[in-house]
Short mmCIF file of C-alpha atoms in Angstrom, two decimals:
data_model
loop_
_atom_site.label_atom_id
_atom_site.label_comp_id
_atom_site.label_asym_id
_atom_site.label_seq_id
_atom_site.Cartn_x
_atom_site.Cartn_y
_atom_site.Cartn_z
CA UNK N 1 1.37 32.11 -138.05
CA UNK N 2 -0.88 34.73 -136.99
CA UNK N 3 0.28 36.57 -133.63
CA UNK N 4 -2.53 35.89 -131.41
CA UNK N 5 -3.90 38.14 -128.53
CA UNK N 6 -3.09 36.89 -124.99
CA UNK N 7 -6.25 36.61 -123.36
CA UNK N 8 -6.71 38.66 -120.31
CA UNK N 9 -8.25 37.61 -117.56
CA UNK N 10 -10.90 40.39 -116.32
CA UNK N 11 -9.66 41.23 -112.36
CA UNK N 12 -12.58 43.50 -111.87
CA UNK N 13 -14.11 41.15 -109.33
CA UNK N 14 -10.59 40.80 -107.19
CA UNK N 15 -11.75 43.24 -105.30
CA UNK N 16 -14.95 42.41 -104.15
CA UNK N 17 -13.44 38.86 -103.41
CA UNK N 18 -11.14 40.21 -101.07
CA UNK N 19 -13.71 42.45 -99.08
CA UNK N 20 -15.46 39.27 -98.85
CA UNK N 21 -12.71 37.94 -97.08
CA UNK N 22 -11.74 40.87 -94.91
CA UNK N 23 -15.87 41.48 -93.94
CA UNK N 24 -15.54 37.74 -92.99
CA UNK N 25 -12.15 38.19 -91.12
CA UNK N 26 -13.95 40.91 -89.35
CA UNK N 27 -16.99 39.69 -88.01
CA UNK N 28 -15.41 36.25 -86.80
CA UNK N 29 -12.59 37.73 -84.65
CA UNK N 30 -12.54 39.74 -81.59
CA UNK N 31 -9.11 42.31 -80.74
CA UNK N 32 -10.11 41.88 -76.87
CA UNK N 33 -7.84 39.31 -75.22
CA UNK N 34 -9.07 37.19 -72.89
CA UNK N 35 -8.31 38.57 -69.07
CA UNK N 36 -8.95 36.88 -66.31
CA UNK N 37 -7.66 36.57 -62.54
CA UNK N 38 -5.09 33.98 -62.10
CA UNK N 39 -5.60 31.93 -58.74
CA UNK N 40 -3.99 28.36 -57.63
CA UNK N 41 -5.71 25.96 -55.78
CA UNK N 42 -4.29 24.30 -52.92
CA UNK N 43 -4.03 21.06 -52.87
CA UNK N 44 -5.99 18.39 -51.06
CA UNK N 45 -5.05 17.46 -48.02
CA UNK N 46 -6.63 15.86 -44.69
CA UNK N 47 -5.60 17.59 -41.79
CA UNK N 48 -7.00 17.03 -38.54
CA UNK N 49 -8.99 20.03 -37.09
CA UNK N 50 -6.45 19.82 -33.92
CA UNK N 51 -3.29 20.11 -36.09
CA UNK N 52 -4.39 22.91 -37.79
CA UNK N 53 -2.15 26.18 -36.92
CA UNK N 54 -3.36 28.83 -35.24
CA UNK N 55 -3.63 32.05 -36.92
CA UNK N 56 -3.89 35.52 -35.04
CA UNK N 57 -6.85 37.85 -35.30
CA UNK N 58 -4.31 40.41 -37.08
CA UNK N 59 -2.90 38.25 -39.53
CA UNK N 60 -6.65 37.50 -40.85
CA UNK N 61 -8.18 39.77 -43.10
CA UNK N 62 -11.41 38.75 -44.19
CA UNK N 63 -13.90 39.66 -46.60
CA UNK N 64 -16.60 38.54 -47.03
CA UNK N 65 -19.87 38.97 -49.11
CA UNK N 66 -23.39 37.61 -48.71
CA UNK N 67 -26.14 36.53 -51.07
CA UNK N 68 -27.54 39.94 -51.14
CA UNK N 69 -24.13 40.75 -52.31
CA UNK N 70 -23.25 43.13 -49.55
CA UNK N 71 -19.18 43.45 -48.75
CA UNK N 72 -17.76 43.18 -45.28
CA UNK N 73 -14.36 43.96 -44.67
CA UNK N 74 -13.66 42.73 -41.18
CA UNK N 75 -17.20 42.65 -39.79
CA UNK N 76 -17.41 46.68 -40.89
CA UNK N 77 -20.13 47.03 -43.91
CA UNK N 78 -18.28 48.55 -46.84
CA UNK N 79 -20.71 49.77 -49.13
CA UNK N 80 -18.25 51.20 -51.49
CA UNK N 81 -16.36 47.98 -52.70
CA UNK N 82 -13.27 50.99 -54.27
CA UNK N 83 -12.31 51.43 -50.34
CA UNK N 84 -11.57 47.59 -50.00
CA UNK N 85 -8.07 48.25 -52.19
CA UNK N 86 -7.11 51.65 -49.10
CA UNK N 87 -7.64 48.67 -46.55
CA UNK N 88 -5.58 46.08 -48.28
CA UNK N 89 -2.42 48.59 -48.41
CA UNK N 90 -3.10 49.44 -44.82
CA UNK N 91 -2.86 45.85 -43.97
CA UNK N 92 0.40 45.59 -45.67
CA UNK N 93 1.96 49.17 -44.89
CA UNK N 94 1.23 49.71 -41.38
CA UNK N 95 4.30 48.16 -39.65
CA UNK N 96 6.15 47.80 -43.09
CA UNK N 97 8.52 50.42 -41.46
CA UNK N 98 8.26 49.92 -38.17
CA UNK N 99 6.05 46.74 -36.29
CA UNK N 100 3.16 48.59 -34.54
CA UNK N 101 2.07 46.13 -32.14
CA UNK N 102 -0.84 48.08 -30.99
CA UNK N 103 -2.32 48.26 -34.47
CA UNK N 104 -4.48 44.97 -35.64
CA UNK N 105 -2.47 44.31 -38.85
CA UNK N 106 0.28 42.35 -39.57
CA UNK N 107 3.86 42.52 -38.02
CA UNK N 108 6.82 41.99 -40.16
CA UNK N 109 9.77 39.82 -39.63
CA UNK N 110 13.63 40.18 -40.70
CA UNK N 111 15.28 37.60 -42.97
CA UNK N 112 19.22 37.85 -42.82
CA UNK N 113 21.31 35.80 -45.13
CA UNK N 114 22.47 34.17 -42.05
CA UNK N 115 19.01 33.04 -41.00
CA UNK N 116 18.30 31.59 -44.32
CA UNK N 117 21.31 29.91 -44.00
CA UNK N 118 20.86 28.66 -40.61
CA UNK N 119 17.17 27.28 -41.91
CA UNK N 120 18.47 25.93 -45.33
CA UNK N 121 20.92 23.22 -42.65
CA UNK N 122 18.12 22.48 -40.45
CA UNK N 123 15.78 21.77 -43.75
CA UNK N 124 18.77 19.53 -45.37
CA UNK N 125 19.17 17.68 -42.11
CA UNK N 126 15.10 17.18 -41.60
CA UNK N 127 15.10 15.96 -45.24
CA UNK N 128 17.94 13.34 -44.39
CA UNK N 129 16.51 11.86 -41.23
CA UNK N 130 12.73 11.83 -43.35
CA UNK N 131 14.94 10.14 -45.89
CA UNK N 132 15.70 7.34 -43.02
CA UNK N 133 12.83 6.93 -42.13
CA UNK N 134 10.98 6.60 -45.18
CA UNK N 135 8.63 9.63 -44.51
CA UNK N 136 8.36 10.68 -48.39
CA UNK N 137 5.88 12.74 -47.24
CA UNK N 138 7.91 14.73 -45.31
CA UNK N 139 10.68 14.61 -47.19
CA UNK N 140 9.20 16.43 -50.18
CA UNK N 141 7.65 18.80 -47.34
CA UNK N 142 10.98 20.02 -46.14
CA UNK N 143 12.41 20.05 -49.54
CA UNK N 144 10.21 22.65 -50.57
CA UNK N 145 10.63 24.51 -47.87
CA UNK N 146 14.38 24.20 -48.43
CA UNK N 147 13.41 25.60 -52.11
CA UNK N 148 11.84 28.53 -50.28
CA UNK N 149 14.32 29.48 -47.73
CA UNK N 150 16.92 29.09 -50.94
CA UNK N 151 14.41 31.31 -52.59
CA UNK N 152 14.41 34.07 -49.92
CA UNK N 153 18.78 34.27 -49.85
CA UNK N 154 18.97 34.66 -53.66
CA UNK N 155 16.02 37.87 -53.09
CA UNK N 156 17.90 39.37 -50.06
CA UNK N 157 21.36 39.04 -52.12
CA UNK N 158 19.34 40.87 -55.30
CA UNK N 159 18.00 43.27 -52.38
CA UNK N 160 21.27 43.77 -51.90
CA UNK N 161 20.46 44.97 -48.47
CA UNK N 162 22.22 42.50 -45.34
CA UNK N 163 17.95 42.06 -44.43
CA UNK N 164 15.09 42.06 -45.70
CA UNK N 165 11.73 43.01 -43.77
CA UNK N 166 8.66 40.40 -44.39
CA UNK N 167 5.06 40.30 -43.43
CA UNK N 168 4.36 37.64 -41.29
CA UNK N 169 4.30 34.53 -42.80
CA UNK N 170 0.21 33.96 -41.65
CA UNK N 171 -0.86 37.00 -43.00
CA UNK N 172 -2.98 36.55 -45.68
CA UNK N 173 -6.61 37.68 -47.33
CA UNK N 174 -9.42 35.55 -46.92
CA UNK N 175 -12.77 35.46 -49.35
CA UNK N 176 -15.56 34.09 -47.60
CA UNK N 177 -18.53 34.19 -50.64
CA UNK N 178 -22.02 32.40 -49.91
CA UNK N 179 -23.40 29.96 -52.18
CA UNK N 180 -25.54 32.93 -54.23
CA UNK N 181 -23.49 35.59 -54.22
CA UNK N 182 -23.01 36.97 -57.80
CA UNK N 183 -19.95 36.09 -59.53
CA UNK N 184 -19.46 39.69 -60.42
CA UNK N 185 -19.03 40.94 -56.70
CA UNK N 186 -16.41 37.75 -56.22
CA UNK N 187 -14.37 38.72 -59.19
CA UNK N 188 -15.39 42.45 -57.45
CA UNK N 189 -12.85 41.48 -54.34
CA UNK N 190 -10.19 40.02 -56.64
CA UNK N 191 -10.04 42.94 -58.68
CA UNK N 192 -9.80 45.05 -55.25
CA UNK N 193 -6.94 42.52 -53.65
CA UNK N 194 -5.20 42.69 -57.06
CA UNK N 195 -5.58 46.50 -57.33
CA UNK N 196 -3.99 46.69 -53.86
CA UNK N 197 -1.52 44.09 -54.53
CA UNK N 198 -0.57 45.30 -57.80
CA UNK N 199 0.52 48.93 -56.44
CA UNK N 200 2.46 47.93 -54.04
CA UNK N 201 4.44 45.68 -56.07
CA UNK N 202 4.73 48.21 -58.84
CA UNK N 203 6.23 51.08 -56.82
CA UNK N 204 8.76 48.49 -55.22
CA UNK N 205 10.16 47.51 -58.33
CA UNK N 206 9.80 50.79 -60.02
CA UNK N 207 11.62 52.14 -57.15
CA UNK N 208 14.63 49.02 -57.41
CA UNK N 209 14.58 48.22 -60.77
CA UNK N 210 13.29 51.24 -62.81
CA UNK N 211 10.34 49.30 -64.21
CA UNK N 212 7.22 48.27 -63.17
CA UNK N 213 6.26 44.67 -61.95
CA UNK N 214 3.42 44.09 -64.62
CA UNK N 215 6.42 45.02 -66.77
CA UNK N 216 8.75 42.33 -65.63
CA UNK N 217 6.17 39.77 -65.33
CA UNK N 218 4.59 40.38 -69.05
CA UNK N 219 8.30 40.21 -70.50
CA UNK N 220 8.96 36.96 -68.45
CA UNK N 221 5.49 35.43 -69.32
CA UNK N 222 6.57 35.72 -72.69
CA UNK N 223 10.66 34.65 -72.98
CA UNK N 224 11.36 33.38 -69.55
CA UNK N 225 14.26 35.05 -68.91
CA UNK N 226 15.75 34.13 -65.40
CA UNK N 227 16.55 37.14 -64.57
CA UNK N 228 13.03 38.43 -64.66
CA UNK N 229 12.76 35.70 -62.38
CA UNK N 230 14.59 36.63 -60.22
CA UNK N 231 13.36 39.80 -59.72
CA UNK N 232 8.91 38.45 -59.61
CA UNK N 233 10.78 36.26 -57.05
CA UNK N 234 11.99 39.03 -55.08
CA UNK N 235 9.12 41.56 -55.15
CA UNK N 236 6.61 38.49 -54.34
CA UNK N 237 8.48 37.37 -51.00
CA UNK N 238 8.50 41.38 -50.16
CA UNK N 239 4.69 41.58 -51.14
CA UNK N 240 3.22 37.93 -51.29
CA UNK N 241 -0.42 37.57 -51.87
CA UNK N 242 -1.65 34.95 -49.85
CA UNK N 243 -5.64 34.28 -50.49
CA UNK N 244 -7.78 32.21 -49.21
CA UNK N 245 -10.73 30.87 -50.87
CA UNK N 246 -13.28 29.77 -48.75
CA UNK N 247 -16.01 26.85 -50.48
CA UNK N 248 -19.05 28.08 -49.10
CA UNK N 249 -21.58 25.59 -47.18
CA UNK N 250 -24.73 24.44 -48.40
CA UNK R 1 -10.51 55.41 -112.50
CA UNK R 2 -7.99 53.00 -112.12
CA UNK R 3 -8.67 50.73 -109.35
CA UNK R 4 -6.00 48.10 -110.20
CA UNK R 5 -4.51 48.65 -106.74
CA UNK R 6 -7.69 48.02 -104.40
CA UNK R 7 -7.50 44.50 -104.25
CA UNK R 8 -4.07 44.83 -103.01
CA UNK R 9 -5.06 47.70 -100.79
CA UNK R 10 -8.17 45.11 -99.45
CA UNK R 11 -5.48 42.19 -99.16
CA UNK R 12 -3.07 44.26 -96.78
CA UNK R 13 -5.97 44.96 -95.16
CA UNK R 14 -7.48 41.38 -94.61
CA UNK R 15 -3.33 40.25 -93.40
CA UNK R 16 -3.46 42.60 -90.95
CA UNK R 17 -6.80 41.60 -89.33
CA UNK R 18 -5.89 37.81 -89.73
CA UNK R 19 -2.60 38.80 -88.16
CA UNK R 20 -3.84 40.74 -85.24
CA UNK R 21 -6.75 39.52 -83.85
CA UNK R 22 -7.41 36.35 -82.91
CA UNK R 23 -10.19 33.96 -83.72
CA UNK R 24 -13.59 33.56 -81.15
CA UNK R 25 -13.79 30.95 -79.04
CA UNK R 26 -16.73 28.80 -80.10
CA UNK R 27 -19.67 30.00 -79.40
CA UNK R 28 -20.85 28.83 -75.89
CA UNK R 29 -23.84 27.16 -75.67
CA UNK R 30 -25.05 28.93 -72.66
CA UNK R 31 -25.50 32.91 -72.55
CA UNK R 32 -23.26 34.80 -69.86
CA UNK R 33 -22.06 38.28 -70.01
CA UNK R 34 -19.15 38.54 -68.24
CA UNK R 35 -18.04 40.49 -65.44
CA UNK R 36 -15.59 43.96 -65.17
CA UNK R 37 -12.17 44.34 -63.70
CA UNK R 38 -9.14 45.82 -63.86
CA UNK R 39 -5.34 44.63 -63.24
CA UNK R 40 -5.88 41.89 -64.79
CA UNK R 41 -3.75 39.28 -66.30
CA UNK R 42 -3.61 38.43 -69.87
CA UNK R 43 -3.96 35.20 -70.72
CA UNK R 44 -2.79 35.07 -74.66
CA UNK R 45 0.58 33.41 -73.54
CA UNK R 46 -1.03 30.64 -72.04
CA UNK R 47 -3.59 30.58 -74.72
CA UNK R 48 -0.17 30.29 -77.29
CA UNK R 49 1.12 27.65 -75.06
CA UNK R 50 -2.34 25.84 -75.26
CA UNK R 51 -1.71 25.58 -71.18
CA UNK R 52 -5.43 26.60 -70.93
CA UNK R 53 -8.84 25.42 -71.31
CA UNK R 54 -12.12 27.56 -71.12
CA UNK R 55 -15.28 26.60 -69.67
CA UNK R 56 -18.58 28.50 -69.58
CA UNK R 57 -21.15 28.87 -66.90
CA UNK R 58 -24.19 30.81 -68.09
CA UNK R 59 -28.09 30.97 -68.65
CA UNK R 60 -29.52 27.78 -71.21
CA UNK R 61 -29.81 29.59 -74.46
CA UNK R 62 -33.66 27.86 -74.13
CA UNK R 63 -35.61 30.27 -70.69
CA UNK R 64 -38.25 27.44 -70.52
CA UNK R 65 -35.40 24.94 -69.15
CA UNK R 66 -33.70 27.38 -66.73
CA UNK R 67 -35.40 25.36 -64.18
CA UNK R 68 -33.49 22.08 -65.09
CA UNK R 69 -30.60 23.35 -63.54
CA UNK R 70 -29.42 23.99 -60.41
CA UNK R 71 -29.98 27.84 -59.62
CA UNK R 72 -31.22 27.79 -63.22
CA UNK R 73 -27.59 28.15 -64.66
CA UNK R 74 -26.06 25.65 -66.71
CA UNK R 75 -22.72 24.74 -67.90
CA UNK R 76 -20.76 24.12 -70.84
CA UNK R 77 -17.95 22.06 -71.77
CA UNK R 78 -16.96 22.53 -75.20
CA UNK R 79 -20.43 22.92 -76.68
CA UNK R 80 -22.11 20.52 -74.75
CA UNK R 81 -24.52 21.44 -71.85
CA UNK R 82 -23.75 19.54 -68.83
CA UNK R 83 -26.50 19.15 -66.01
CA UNK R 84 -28.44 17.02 -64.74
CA UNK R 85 -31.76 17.97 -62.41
CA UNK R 86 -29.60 17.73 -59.36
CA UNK R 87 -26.87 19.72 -60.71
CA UNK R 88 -24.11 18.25 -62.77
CA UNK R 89 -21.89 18.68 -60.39
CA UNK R 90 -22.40 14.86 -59.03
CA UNK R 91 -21.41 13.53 -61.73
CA UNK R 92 -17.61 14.51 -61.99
CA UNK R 93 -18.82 16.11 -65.31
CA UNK R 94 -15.86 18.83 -65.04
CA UNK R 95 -13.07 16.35 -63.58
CA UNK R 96 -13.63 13.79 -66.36
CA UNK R 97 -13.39 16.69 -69.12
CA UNK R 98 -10.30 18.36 -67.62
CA UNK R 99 -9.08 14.84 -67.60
CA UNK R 100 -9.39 14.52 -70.95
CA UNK R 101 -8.20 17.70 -72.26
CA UNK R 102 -5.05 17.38 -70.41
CA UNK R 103 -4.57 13.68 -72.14
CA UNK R 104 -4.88 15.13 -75.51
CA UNK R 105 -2.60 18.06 -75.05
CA UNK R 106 0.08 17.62 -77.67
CA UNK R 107 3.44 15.97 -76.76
CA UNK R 108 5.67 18.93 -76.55
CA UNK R 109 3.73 20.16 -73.93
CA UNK R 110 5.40 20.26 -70.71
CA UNK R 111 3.75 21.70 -67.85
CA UNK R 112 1.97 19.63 -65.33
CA UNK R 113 -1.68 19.51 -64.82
CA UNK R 114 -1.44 21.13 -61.94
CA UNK R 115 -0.15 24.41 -63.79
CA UNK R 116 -2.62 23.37 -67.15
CA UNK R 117 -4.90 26.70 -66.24
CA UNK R 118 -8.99 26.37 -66.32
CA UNK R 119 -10.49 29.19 -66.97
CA UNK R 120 -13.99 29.88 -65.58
CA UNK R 121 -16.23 32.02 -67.97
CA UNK R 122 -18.99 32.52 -65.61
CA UNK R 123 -22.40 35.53 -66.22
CA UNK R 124 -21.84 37.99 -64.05
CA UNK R 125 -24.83 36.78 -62.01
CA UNK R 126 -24.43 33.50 -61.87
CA UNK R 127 -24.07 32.16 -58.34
CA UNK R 128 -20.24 31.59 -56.56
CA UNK R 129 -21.23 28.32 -55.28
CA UNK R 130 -21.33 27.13 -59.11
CA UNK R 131 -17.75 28.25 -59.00
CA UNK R 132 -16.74 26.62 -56.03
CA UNK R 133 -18.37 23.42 -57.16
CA UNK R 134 -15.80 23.95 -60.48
CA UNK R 135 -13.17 24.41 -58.13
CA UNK R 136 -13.36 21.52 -56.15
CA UNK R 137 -13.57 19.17 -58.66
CA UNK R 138 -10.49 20.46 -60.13
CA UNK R 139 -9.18 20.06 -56.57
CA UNK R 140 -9.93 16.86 -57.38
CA UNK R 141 -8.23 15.82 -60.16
CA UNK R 142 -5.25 18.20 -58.88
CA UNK R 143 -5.42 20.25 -61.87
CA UNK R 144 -4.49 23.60 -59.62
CA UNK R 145 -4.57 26.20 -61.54
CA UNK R 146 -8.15 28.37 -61.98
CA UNK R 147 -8.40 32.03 -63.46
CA UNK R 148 -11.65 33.82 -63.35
CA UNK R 149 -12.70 35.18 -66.22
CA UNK R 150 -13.69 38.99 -66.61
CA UNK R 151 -13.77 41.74 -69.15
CA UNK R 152 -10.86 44.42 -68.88
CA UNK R 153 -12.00 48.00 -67.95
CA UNK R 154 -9.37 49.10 -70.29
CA UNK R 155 -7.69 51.17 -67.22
CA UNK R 156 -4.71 50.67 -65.81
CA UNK R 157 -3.01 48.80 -68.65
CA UNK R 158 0.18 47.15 -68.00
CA UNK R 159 2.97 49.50 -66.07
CA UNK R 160 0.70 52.16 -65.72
#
């Protein structure tokens, strides 16, 4: 028998096929990830307006912005929106060191393994006599703020300092938007509370860990590794950020 | 010439891009431009997870019904415009979705709806109230979790 040619099959177009393919991939996907500010709600609960703590002036810090979008930092106009950040790290820093009653920020407390102790027993007997009671309620109250004062020994023992020097427990940044304000300037004041937040955190564990936080918490958002944990757990009970959302009325 | 090689050139080419970029979201139904901002917080884990669900709060594509909507900005739940004259917002429209979402989450999926993240895609003009209104129906359903959506200044990226 005659030897036969193998037919070849003409690749010419291959090419063309795959730039197809690739202009296709190109146009359809976006590199940008999608970023966004991470906020929890709190959950709903009905408190009476009488049983509601009260907070001190300086533990308040409150911004607010109205529907012609102008920023207030503490009923003082702030027409540049960067300075908000500068006033966030003064309401952390200024009796960081030292309280400074005189100033209208924020005094600090000191946690001792021995207080947390102390706390954890109260919190386990509270939870047993809830327990008798039936209060579920309160039981699952106390618990968690059993899981909180556990929290706090396992950061001072990682501190590895006998105390460790926390804002007072009220403190916290309020955002107080009207109905029209523009999204934009209330992302605006998350960006600045973040910005402020952020540095503080980052030179803290820079300065005990030899890594940033955004480090720690980008490796732990991706393998969980307790030990990260650990650490977040640490630099957020020395720097929590405590916000306040406030629904705007009608 | 010999151009045996391009198509395998083209192919590497095309695996990286499928590789490192990541599909759109579907196109939302209203028009919204996001926001700026920096320190930020990446949300691809979640995203990998499928612990999050997007939700978009824009202009109607269609100017001429603006004024069906309350503040003449609409909303949209996967690809469906929500509102009603009065505003959408009576009728649960964002509870009942989350709801669902969260019941069709696949089985190995662990976290509770309260940590099941929402994120709000909102125009950078579009009123806060709108937002709140989000929020409090989430509130609702305890699904506790919200992240505002906004476009990274590409500054200070992670550590730095």
């Amino acid at each position: 028998m005659a030897k036969r040619d193998i037919p070849e099959i003409n690749a010419g177009s291959m090419a063309d096929i795959a730039f197809l393919l690739l202009l296709f991939f190109l146009v359809t996907t976006t590199m940008d990830k999608d970023q966004a500010y991470v906020r929890s709600i709190p959950k709903k609960i009905e408190i009476p307006p009488e049983d509601l703590p009260d907070v001190q002036k300086r533990n308040i810090l409150a911004i607010k912005a109205n529907s012609q979008n102008q920023l207030m930092v503490r009923n003082v106009v702030f027409s540049d929106p960067d300075m908000i950040s500068d006033f966030i790290l003064r309401f952390y820093q200024t009796s960081e060191i030292k309280n400074k009653p005189e100033e209208n920020f924020p005094l600090y407390s000191t946690a001792t393994l021995g207080l947390c102790d102390l706390r954890m027993a109260e919190m386990e007997a509270k939870i047993e006599e809830a327990d008798k009671v039936g209060a579920t309620d309160m039981a699952k109250f106390f618990s968690s703020a059993l899981n909180e004062w556990d929290k706090k020994k396992k950061a001072i023992k990682l501190y590895g300092k006998s105390e460790l020097r926390e804002i007072d427990k009220q403190a916290h940044i309020r955002i107080e938007v009207q109905e029209a304000t523009a999204y934009a300037i209330f992302t605006q004041i998350h960006n600045e509370i973040e910005e402020a937040v952020i540095e503080l955190r980052n030179t803290k564990c820079k300065e005990l860990f030899g890594e940033p936080y955004t480090l720690v918490k980008q490796r732990y958002n991706q393998d969980s590794d307790a030990k990260d944990k650990d650490i977040l757990d640490l630099i957020e009970i020395l720097y929590p950020a405590r916000i306040i959302e406030v629904t705007p009325k009608n | 010439m010999n151009t045996a090689s391009l198509p395998d050139i083209v192919f590497m080419l095309l695996f990286f891009f499928m590789v490192a970029t990541t599909s759109k979201e579907t196109d939302p139904t209203v028009k919204y431009s996001a926001p700026e901002g920096s320190r930020t917080e990446d949300l691809t884990p979640y995203k990998q997870r499928s612990e999050i669900d997007f939700l978009y709060l824009g202009a109607p594509r269609n100017p001429n019904r603006a004024s069906a909507f309350k503040f003449g900005y609409a909303l949209s739940l996967d690809n469906v415009v929500q509102a009603t004259p009065d505003g959408l917002y009576s009728t649960n429209a964002v509870s009942r979705w989350k709801r669902d979402k969260f019941d069709q989450k696949p089985a190995r999926m662990i976290a509770p709806i309260e940590a099941v993240i929402t994120c709000v895609k909102a125009d950078q003009s579009a009123p806060s109230g709108l937002v709140f209104d989000i929020r409090k129906q989430l509130q609702d359903i305890d699904a506790l979790t919200i992240a505002y959506s906004v476009k990274d200044k590409g500054v200070n990226k992670a550590g730095q």
